[in-house]
Coordinates of C-alpha atoms and ligand atoms in Angstrom, one line a residue:
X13 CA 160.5 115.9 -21.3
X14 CA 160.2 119.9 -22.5
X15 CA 160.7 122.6 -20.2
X16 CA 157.8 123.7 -19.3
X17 CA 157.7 126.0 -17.2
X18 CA 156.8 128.9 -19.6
X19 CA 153.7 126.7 -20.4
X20 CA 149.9 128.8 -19.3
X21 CA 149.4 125.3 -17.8
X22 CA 151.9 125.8 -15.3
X23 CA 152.0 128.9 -12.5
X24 CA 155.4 129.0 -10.6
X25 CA 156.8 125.7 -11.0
X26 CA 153.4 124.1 -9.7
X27 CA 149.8 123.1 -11.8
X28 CA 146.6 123.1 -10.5
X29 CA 144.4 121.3 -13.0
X30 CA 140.8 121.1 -13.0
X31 CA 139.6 117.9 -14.0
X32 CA 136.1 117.0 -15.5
X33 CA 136.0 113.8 -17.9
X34 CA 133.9 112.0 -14.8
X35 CA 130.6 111.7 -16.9
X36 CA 132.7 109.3 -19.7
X37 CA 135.1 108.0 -16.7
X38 CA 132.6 107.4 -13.8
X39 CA 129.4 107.9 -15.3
X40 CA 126.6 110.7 -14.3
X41 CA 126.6 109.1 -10.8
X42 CA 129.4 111.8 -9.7
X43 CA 126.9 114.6 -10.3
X44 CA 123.8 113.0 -8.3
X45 CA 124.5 115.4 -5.5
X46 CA 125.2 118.4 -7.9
X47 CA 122.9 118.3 -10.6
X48 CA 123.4 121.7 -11.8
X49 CA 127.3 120.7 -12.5
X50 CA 126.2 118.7 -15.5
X51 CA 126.1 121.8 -17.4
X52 CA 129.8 122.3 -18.2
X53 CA 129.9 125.8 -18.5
X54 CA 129.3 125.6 -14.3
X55 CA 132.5 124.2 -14.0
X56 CA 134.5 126.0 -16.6
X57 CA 133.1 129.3 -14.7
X58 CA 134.9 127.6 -12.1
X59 CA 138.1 127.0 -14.0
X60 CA 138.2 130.8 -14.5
X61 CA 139.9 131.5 -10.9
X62 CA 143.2 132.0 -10.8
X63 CA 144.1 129.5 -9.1
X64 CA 143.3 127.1 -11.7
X65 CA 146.3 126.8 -14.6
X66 CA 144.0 124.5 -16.8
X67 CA 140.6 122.2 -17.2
X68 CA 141.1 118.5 -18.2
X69 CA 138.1 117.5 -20.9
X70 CA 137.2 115.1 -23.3
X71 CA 136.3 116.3 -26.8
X72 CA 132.8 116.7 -27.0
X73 CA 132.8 118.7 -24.2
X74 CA 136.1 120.7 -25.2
X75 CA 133.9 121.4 -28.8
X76 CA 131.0 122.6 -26.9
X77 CA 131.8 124.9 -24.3
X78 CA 135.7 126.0 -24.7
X79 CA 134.8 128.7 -27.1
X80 CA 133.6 130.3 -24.7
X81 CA 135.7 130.2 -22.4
X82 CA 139.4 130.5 -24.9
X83 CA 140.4 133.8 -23.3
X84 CA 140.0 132.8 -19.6
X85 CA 141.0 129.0 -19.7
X86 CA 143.6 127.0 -20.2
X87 CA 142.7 124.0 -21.9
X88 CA 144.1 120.5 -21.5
X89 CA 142.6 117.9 -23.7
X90 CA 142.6 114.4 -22.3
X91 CA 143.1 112.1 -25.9
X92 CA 141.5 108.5 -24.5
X93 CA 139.1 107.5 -21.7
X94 CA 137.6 104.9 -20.6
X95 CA 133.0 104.5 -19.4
X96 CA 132.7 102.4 -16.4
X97 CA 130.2 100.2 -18.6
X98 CA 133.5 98.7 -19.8
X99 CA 133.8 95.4 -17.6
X100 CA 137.6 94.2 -19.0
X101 CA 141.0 94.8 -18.1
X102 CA 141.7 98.5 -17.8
X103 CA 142.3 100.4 -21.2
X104 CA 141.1 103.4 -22.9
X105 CA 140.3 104.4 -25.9
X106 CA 141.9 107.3 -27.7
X107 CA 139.2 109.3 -28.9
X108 CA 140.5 112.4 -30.3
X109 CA 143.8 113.1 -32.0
X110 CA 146.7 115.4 -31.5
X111 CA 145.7 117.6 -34.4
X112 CA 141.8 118.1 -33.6
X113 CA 143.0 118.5 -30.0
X114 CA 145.4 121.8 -31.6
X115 CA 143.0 122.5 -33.7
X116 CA 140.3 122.9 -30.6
X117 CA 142.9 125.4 -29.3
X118 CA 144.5 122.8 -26.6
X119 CA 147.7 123.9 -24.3
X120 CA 148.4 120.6 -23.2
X121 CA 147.5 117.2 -23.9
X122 CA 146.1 114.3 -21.2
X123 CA 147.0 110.4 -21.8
X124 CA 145.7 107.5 -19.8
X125 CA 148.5 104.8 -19.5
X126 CA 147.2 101.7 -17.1
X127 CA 150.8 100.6 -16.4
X128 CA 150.3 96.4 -15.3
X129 CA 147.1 96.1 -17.6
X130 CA 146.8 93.2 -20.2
X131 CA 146.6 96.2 -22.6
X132 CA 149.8 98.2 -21.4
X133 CA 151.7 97.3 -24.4
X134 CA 148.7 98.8 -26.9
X135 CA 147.9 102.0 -25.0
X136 CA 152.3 102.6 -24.4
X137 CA 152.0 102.3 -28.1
X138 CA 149.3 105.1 -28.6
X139 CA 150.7 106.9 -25.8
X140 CA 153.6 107.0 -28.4
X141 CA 152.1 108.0 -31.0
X142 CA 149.9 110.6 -29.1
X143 CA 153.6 112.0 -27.4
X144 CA 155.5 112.2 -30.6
X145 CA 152.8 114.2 -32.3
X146 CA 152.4 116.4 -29.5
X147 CA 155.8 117.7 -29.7
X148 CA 155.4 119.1 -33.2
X149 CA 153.1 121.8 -31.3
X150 CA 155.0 121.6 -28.4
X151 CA 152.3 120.6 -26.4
X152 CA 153.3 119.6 -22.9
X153 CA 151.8 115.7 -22.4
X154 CA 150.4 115.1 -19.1
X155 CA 150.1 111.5 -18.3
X156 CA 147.4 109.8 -15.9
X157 CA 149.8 107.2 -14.4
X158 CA 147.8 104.8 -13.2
X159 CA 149.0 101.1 -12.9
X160 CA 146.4 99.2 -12.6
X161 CA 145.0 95.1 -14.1
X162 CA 144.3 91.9 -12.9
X163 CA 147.8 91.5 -11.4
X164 CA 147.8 94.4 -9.3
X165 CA 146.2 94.2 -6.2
X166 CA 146.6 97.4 -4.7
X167 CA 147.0 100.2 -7.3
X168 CA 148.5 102.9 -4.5
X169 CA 151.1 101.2 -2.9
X170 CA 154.4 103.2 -2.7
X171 CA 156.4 100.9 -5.2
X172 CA 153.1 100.8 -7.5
X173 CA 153.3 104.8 -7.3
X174 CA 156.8 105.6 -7.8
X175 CA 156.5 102.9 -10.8
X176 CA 153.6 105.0 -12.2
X177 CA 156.2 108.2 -11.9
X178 CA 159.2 106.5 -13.2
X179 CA 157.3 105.1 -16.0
X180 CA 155.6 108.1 -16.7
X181 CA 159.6 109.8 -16.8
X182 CA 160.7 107.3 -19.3
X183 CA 157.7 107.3 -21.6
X184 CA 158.3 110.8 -22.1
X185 CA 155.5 112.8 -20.2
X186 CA 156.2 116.4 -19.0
X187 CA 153.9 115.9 -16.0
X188 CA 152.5 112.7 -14.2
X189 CA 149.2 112.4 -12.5
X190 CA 149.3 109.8 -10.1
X191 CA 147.5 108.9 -6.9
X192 CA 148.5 109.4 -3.6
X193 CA 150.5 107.0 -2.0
X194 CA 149.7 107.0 1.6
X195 CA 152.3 109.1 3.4
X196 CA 154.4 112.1 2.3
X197 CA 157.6 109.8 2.8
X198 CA 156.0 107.8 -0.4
X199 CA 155.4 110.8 -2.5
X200 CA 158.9 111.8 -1.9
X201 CA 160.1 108.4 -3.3
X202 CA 157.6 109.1 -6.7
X203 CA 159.1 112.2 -6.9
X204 CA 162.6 111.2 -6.7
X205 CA 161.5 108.5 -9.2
X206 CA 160.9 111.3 -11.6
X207 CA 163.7 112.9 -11.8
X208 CA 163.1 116.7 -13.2
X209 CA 159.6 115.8 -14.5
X210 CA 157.3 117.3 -12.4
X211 CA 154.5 115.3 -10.7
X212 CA 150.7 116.0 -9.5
X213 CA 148.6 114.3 -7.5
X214 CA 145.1 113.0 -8.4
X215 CA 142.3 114.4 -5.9
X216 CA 140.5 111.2 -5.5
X217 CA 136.7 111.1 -3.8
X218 CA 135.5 114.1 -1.9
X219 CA 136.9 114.6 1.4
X220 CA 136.3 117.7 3.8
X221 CA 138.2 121.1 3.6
X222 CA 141.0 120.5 6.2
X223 CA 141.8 116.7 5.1
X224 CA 141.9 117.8 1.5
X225 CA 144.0 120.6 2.6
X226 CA 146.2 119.1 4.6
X227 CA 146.5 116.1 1.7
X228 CA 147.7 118.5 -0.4
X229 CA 149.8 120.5 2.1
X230 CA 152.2 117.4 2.8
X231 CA 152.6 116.4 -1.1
X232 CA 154.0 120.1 -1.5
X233 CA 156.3 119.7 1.1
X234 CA 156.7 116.2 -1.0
X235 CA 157.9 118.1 -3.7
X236 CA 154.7 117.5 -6.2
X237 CA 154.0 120.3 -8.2
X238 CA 150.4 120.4 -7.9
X239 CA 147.0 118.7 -8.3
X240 CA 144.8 117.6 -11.1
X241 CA 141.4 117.8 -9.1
X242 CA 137.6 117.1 -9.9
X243 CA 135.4 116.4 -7.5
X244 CA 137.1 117.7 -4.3
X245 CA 136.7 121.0 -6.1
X246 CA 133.5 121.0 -8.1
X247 CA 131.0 118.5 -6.0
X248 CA 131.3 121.8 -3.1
X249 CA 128.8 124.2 -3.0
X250 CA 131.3 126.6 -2.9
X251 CA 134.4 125.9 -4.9
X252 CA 135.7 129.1 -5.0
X253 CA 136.3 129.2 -1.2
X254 CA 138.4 125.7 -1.7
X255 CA 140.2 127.0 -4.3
X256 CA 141.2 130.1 -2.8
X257 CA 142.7 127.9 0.1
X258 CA 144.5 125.8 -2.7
X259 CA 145.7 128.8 -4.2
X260 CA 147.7 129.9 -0.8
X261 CA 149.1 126.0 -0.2
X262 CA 150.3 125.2 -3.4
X263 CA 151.6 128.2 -4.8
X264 CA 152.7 130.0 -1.8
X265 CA 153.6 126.9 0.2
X266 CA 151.0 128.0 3.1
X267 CA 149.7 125.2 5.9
X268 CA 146.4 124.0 5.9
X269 CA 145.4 125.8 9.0
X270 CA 146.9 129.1 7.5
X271 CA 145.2 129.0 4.1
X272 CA 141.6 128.0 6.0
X273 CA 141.8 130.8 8.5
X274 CA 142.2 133.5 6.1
Ligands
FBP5 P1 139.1 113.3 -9.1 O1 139.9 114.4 -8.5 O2 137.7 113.6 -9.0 O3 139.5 112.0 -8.5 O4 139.4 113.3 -10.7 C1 140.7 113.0 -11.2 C2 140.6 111.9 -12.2 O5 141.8 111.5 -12.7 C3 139.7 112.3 -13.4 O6 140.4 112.9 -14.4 C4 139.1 111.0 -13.8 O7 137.8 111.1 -14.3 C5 139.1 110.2 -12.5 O8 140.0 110.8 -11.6 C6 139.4 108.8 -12.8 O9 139.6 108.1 -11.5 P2 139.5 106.6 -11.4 O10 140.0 106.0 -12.7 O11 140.4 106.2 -10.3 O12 138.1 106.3 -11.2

């Protein structure tokens, strides 16, 4: 682990990370009921509040549309992914290296491990590989923790959770995105799992305003540090109004109710 709290992709202790690899992880289906978000720059624009300390892509897109976007964006390049047209065990392929991913102008890095898969032992090695590299630009590593494989049955159990964050500790990641794990009592246990790496939650499927809110809201009080969101902030028409109220619950501890009245 660096410290990192000197990082641009961290605010005050706490991340808000603005995730948009779903066309390579999910597939275009995430954009059916926002058709206009398929032109990147739409969410990038979005990426330019405040709130926001950086935006998770893939390479293509990062090669694309960053340059535009260098002096108001925080960029966090995700190094593997996976297409849902791949029917095996969970794995992902690394697709862009640590040195294109400085050379694009990166501030962090993003790493898929899938604790529990059939392939944990490969993608712990590239996750190596990726991590080691990193730190010759000092490039805070933020690792998608997600267990998941033919023997796990439920990927968001508490134990499955604070596994992801413990694993995530001793692999070496600065910061680990994991799912949440069903109460705020459960994300205290990942979090004391990790020790002084700090630990996001995913957003997960769209939900409305006050239950994303309030999500959010009690894995603060958890002690996570932040979010790494996609479509609970880009699939709204109006993400600026949702990240506004994000703004004033993770980084100045505000309720749910509070940040929504204002
Ligand atoms: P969401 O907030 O939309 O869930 O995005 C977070 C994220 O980790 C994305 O980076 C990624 O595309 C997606 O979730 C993967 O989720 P899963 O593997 O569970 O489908």
């Amino acid at each position: 682990m660096i410290p990192i709290d000197d990082s641009p992709i961290v605010r005050d202790g706490k991340s808000l990370i603005l995730a948009m690899d779903h066309g390579l992880e999910h597939g275009p289906v995430d954009f059916e009921d926002v058709p206009e978000k398929l032109d990147p720059s739409t969410v990038f624009e979005t990426a330019t509040h405040d709130a926001v300390t950086a935006m998770a892509v893939q390479k293509g897109i990062a090669e694309g549309y960053y340059p535009s976007y260098e002096d108001d964006v925080n960029l966090l390049l995700k190094l593997n992914g996976t297409s849902n047209l791949w029917m095996g065990e969970p794995d992902s392929a690394v697709n862009c290296s640590v040195d294109y991913a400085a050379e694009l102008g990166a501030d962090a890095l993003g790493f898929t491990v899938y604790g529990g898969s059939n392939h944990e032992i490969e993608m712990v090695e590239e996750f190596r590989d990726a991590q080691e590299n990193g730190r010759e630009y000092d490039l805070p590593m933020v690792m998608w923790s997600y267990p998941r494989g033919q023997g796990l049955k439920n990927d968001t159990k508490p134990s499955t959770i604070s596994y992801a964050t413990r694993l995530a500790l001793e692999l070496g990641a600065d910061i680990a995105k994991v799912k949440y794990p069903g109460s705020p009592d459960a994300m205290a246990h990942a979090v004391d799992c990790a020790g002084d790496m700090k630990v996001i939650m995913s957003g997960g499927s769209k939900t409305s305003d006050y239950e994303f809110l309030s999500q959010v809201e009690a894995v603060i009080d958890a002690g996570a540090k932040g979010l790494a969101v996609g479509r609970n902030v880009w699939q709204r028409e109006d993400p600026t109004r949702l990240l506004d109220a994000l703004e004033k619950v993770i980084y100045e501890e505000e309720t749910a109710d509070a940040a929504l009245e204002a």
